[in-house]
mmCIF file of C-alpha atoms in Angstrom:
data_model
loop_
_atom_site.group_PDB
_atom_site.id
_atom_site.type_symbol
_atom_site.label_atom_id
_atom_site.label_comp_id
_atom_site.label_asym_id
_atom_site.label_seq_id
_atom_site.Cartn_x
_atom_site.Cartn_y
_atom_site.Cartn_z
ATOM 1 C CA MET N 256 10.636 -1.582 -11.165
ATOM 2 C CA ALA N 257 13.360 -4.172 -11.350
ATOM 3 C CA SER N 258 12.131 -7.677 -10.807
ATOM 4 C CA GLY N 259 14.260 -10.245 -9.007
ATOM 5 C CA ASN N 260 13.646 -13.928 -8.506
ATOM 6 C CA GLY N 261 11.282 -13.248 -5.578
ATOM 7 C CA LEU N 262 9.617 -16.294 -4.070
ATOM 8 C CA ALA N 263 10.754 -18.416 -7.015
ATOM 9 C CA SER N 264 14.279 -18.282 -5.606
ATOM 10 C CA LEU N 265 13.006 -20.137 -2.513
ATOM 11 C CA GLY N 266 11.943 -23.193 -4.498
ATOM 12 C CA VAL N 267 8.669 -25.059 -3.997
ATOM 13 C CA GLU N 268 9.369 -26.132 -0.415
ATOM 14 C CA GLY N 269 10.710 -22.731 0.616
ATOM 15 C CA ALA N 270 7.796 -20.871 -0.952
ATOM 16 C CA SER N 271 5.341 -23.249 0.706
ATOM 17 C CA ALA N 272 7.017 -22.742 4.089
ATOM 18 C CA ALA N 273 7.005 -18.984 3.544
ATOM 19 C CA ALA N 274 3.297 -18.988 2.675
ATOM 20 C CA HIS N 275 2.517 -21.025 5.806
ATOM 21 C CA ALA N 276 4.662 -18.788 8.017
ATOM 22 C CA LEU N 277 3.043 -15.637 6.617
ATOM 23 C CA SER N 278 -0.440 -16.982 7.354
ATOM 24 C CA LEU N 279 0.192 -17.353 11.103
ATOM 25 C CA PRO N 280 -0.784 -14.631 13.600
ATOM 26 C CA ALA N 281 1.889 -12.019 14.278
ATOM 27 C CA GLU N 282 1.812 -12.766 18.018
ATOM 28 C CA GLU N 283 3.516 -16.093 17.320
ATOM 29 C CA TYR N 284 6.720 -14.427 16.136
ATOM 30 C CA CYS N 285 9.644 -12.538 17.517
ATOM 31 C CA ASN N 286 11.986 -10.548 15.263
ATOM 32 C CA ASP N 287 13.145 -13.468 13.138
ATOM 33 C CA PRO N 288 15.370 -12.042 10.364
ATOM 34 C CA GLN N 289 14.310 -14.784 7.944
ATOM 35 C CA LEU N 290 10.633 -13.988 8.534
ATOM 36 C CA GLU N 291 11.300 -10.265 8.103
ATOM 37 C CA VAL N 292 12.888 -11.001 4.720
ATOM 38 C CA MET N 293 9.822 -13.047 3.704
ATOM 39 C CA TRP N 294 7.495 -10.179 4.722
ATOM 40 C CA ALA N 295 9.665 -7.713 2.806
ATOM 41 C CA MET N 296 9.550 -9.931 -0.281
ATOM 42 C CA LYS N 297 5.759 -10.213 -0.042
ATOM 43 C CA ALA N 298 5.410 -6.426 0.342
ATOM 44 C CA TYR N 299 7.794 -5.832 -2.567
ATOM 45 C CA ASN N 300 5.884 -8.260 -4.812
ATOM 46 C CA HIS N 301 2.617 -6.486 -3.952
ATOM 47 C CA ALA N 302 4.206 -3.116 -4.774
ATOM 48 C CA GLU N 303 5.527 -4.423 -8.076
ATOM 49 C CA VAL N 304 2.132 -5.787 -9.116
ATOM 50 C CA TYR N 305 0.374 -2.552 -8.139
ATOM 51 C CA PHE N 306 2.845 -0.328 -9.996
ATOM 52 C CA ASN N 307 2.522 -2.507 -13.103
ATOM 53 C CA LEU N 308 -1.261 -2.216 -12.793
ATOM 54 C CA ILE N 309 -1.330 1.599 -12.642
ATOM 55 C CA SER N 310 1.193 1.693 -15.474
ATOM 56 C CA SER N 311 -1.027 -0.500 -17.673
ATOM 57 C CA VAL N 312 -4.566 0.628 -16.839
ATOM 58 C CA ASP N 313 -5.819 4.201 -16.448
ATOM 59 C CA PRO N 314 -5.813 4.451 -12.640
ATOM 60 C CA THR N 315 -8.869 6.716 -12.553
ATOM 61 C CA PHE N 316 -10.951 3.640 -13.467
ATOM 62 C CA LEU N 317 -9.419 1.228 -10.950
ATOM 63 C CA LYS N 318 -11.385 -0.285 -8.097
ATOM 64 C CA LEU N 319 -9.072 -1.729 -5.467
ATOM 65 C CA THR N 320 -11.622 -3.115 -2.977
ATOM 66 C CA LYS N 321 -15.340 -3.780 -2.683
ATOM 67 C CA VAL N 322 -15.565 -0.817 -0.300
ATOM 68 C CA ASP N 323 -13.562 1.843 -2.180
ATOM 69 C CA ASP N 324 -16.326 4.435 -1.711
ATOM 70 C CA GLN N 325 -16.443 3.892 2.054
ATOM 71 C CA ILE N 326 -12.645 4.003 2.362
ATOM 72 C CA TYR N 327 -12.335 7.140 0.233
ATOM 73 C CA THR N 328 -15.139 9.049 1.973
ATOM 74 C CA SER N 329 -13.892 8.222 5.458
ATOM 75 C CA PHE N 330 -10.267 8.920 4.498
ATOM 76 C CA ARG N 331 -11.020 12.349 3.054
ATOM 77 C CA GLU N 332 -13.294 13.243 6.006
ATOM 78 C CA THR N 333 -10.509 12.401 8.459
ATOM 79 C CA PHE N 334 -7.397 13.279 6.430
ATOM 80 C CA GLY N 335 -8.729 15.956 4.061
ATOM 81 C CA ASP N 336 -5.611 18.091 4.363
ATOM 82 C CA LEU N 337 -3.128 15.243 3.838
ATOM 83 C CA ASN N 338 -0.883 15.871 0.827
ATOM 84 C CA ILE N 339 -1.109 12.523 -0.949
ATOM 85 C CA LYS N 340 0.788 13.670 -4.030
ATOM 86 C CA GLN N 341 3.995 13.967 -2.008
ATOM 87 C CA LEU N 342 3.608 12.170 1.331
ATOM 88 C CA ASP N 343 5.626 13.351 4.281
ATOM 89 C CA PRO N 344 6.759 10.259 6.245
ATOM 90 C CA ASP N 345 5.796 12.042 9.466
ATOM 91 C CA SER N 346 2.188 12.151 8.269
ATOM 92 C CA LEU N 347 2.157 8.373 8.757
ATOM 93 C CA LYS N 348 4.843 7.717 11.353
ATOM 94 C CA SER N 349 4.980 10.537 13.913
ATOM 95 C CA PRO N 350 3.454 9.727 17.324
ATOM 96 C CA GLU N 351 0.691 12.303 16.704
ATOM 97 C CA SER N 352 -0.078 10.851 13.282
ATOM 98 C CA LYS N 353 -0.176 7.305 14.616
ATOM 99 C CA GLU N 354 -2.736 8.396 17.228
ATOM 100 C CA LYS N 355 -4.950 9.746 14.437
ATOM 101 C CA TRP N 356 -4.394 6.810 12.060
ATOM 102 C CA ARG N 357 -4.932 3.998 14.598
ATOM 103 C CA PRO N 358 -8.684 4.456 15.195
ATOM 104 C CA TRP N 359 -9.249 5.275 11.561
ATOM 105 C CA CYS N 360 -7.544 2.048 10.454
ATOM 106 C CA ASN N 361 -9.262 -0.074 13.091
ATOM 107 C CA GLN N 362 -12.721 0.831 11.788
ATOM 108 C CA PHE N 363 -11.926 -1.431 8.807
ATOM 109 C CA ASP N 364 -11.235 -4.516 10.913
ATOM 110 C CA GLY N 365 -13.594 -7.183 9.554
ATOM 111 C CA ILE N 366 -14.422 -5.043 6.499
ATOM 112 C CA VAL N 367 -11.128 -5.061 4.603
ATOM 113 C CA GLU N 368 -9.283 -8.374 4.620
ATOM 114 C CA ASP N 369 -5.841 -8.153 6.231
ATOM 115 C CA PHE N 370 -6.417 -4.419 6.834
ATOM 116 C CA ASN N 371 -3.430 -4.161 9.170
ATOM 117 C CA TYR N 372 -0.882 -6.158 7.151
ATOM 118 C CA GLY N 373 2.261 -4.317 6.194
ATOM 119 C CA THR N 374 2.749 -3.015 2.676
ATOM 120 C CA LEU N 375 4.741 -0.390 0.813
ATOM 121 C CA VAL N 376 3.500 3.055 -0.208
ATOM 122 C CA ARG N 377 5.229 5.467 -2.587
ATOM 123 C CA LEU N 378 5.959 8.864 -1.072
ATOM 124 C CA ASP N 379 5.883 10.694 -4.426
ATOM 125 C CA CYS N 380 3.010 9.293 -6.466
ATOM 126 C CA GLU N 381 4.603 10.206 -9.794
ATOM 127 C CA LYS N 382 7.650 8.001 -9.150
ATOM 128 C CA ASP N 383 8.303 4.275 -8.975
ATOM 129 C CA TYR N 384 8.947 2.279 -5.820
ATOM 130 C CA THR N 385 12.565 2.904 -4.778
ATOM 131 C CA GLU N 386 14.271 2.813 -1.418
ATOM 132 C CA GLU N 387 14.119 6.618 -1.216
ATOM 133 C CA ASN N 388 10.488 6.832 -2.388
ATOM 134 C CA THR N 389 8.968 4.093 -0.246
ATOM 135 C CA ILE N 390 7.534 3.900 3.245
ATOM 136 C CA PHE N 391 6.106 0.933 5.127
ATOM 137 C CA ALA N 392 2.409 1.298 6.025
ATOM 138 C CA THR N 393 -0.626 -0.829 6.760
ATOM 139 C CA ARG N 394 -2.727 -2.254 3.969
ATOM 140 C CA ILE N 395 -5.694 0.014 4.772
ATOM 141 C CA GLN N 396 -3.422 3.076 4.667
ATOM 142 C CA PHE N 397 -2.183 1.899 1.273
ATOM 143 C CA PHE N 398 -5.759 1.473 0.027
ATOM 144 C CA ALA N 399 -6.863 4.860 1.359
ATOM 145 C CA ILE N 400 -3.933 6.738 -0.149
ATOM 146 C CA GLU N 401 -3.970 4.906 -3.491
ATOM 147 C CA ILE N 402 -7.772 5.056 -3.918
ATOM 148 C CA ALA N 403 -7.561 8.822 -3.324
ATOM 149 C CA ARG N 404 -4.605 9.181 -5.703
ATOM 150 C CA ASN N 405 -6.476 7.234 -8.376
ATOM 151 C CA ARG N 406 -9.763 9.126 -7.990
ATOM 152 C CA GLU N 407 -8.048 12.499 -7.850
ATOM 153 C CA GLY N 408 -5.959 11.768 -10.958
ATOM 154 C CA LEU N 409 -2.635 11.896 -9.123
ATOM 155 C CA ASN N 410 -1.499 8.463 -10.386
ATOM 156 C CA SER N 411 -2.342 9.334 -13.994
ATOM 157 C CA PRO N 412 1.205 10.540 -14.838
ATOM 158 C CA VAL N 413 2.500 7.001 -14.144
ATOM 159 C CA TYR N 414 0.051 5.626 -16.716
ATOM 160 C CA GLU N 415 0.636 8.457 -19.203
ATOM 161 C CA VAL N 416 4.394 7.792 -19.334
ATOM 162 C CA LYS N 417 3.688 4.423 -20.924
ATOM 163 C CA HIS N 418 0.553 5.536 -22.800
ATOM 164 C CA PRO N 419 1.139 9.054 -24.118
ATOM 165 C CA LYS N 420 -1.891 10.823 -25.584
ATOM 166 C CA SER N 421 -1.586 11.236 -29.345
#
């Protein structure tokens, strides 16, 4: 994953302003292009950190939240047939899918911090974050999909590329 200057390119004042702006409730904003760029940068930085993590540590041992077990159990009960190895964007974005995801996500309000914040999810779990392999989702969707991928060994190939078994 190529790393740019990120928030550092904003300088101290710009980064501080960005952090303040990103902490305000979404209702206070319209579609401000500058704010959208800041959100995209934050989501990209999160994706970069996560990919580096699963590349460095065996993902089957990772714990992403304090409630991984609850997230995983509920996710697999509700979305047991979802192909998480190769996500179909419609499985997250179609009107029917959104109707199924919405109540599932909302059950984590007050349990998972910032559960409905936007983040990036890889479509193909064996590949890096690229424009073609990335979809925008909520934080709880990210956790559900990535916890399942980690527990089911689907993220292991990412780790094994950098740590081949001898």
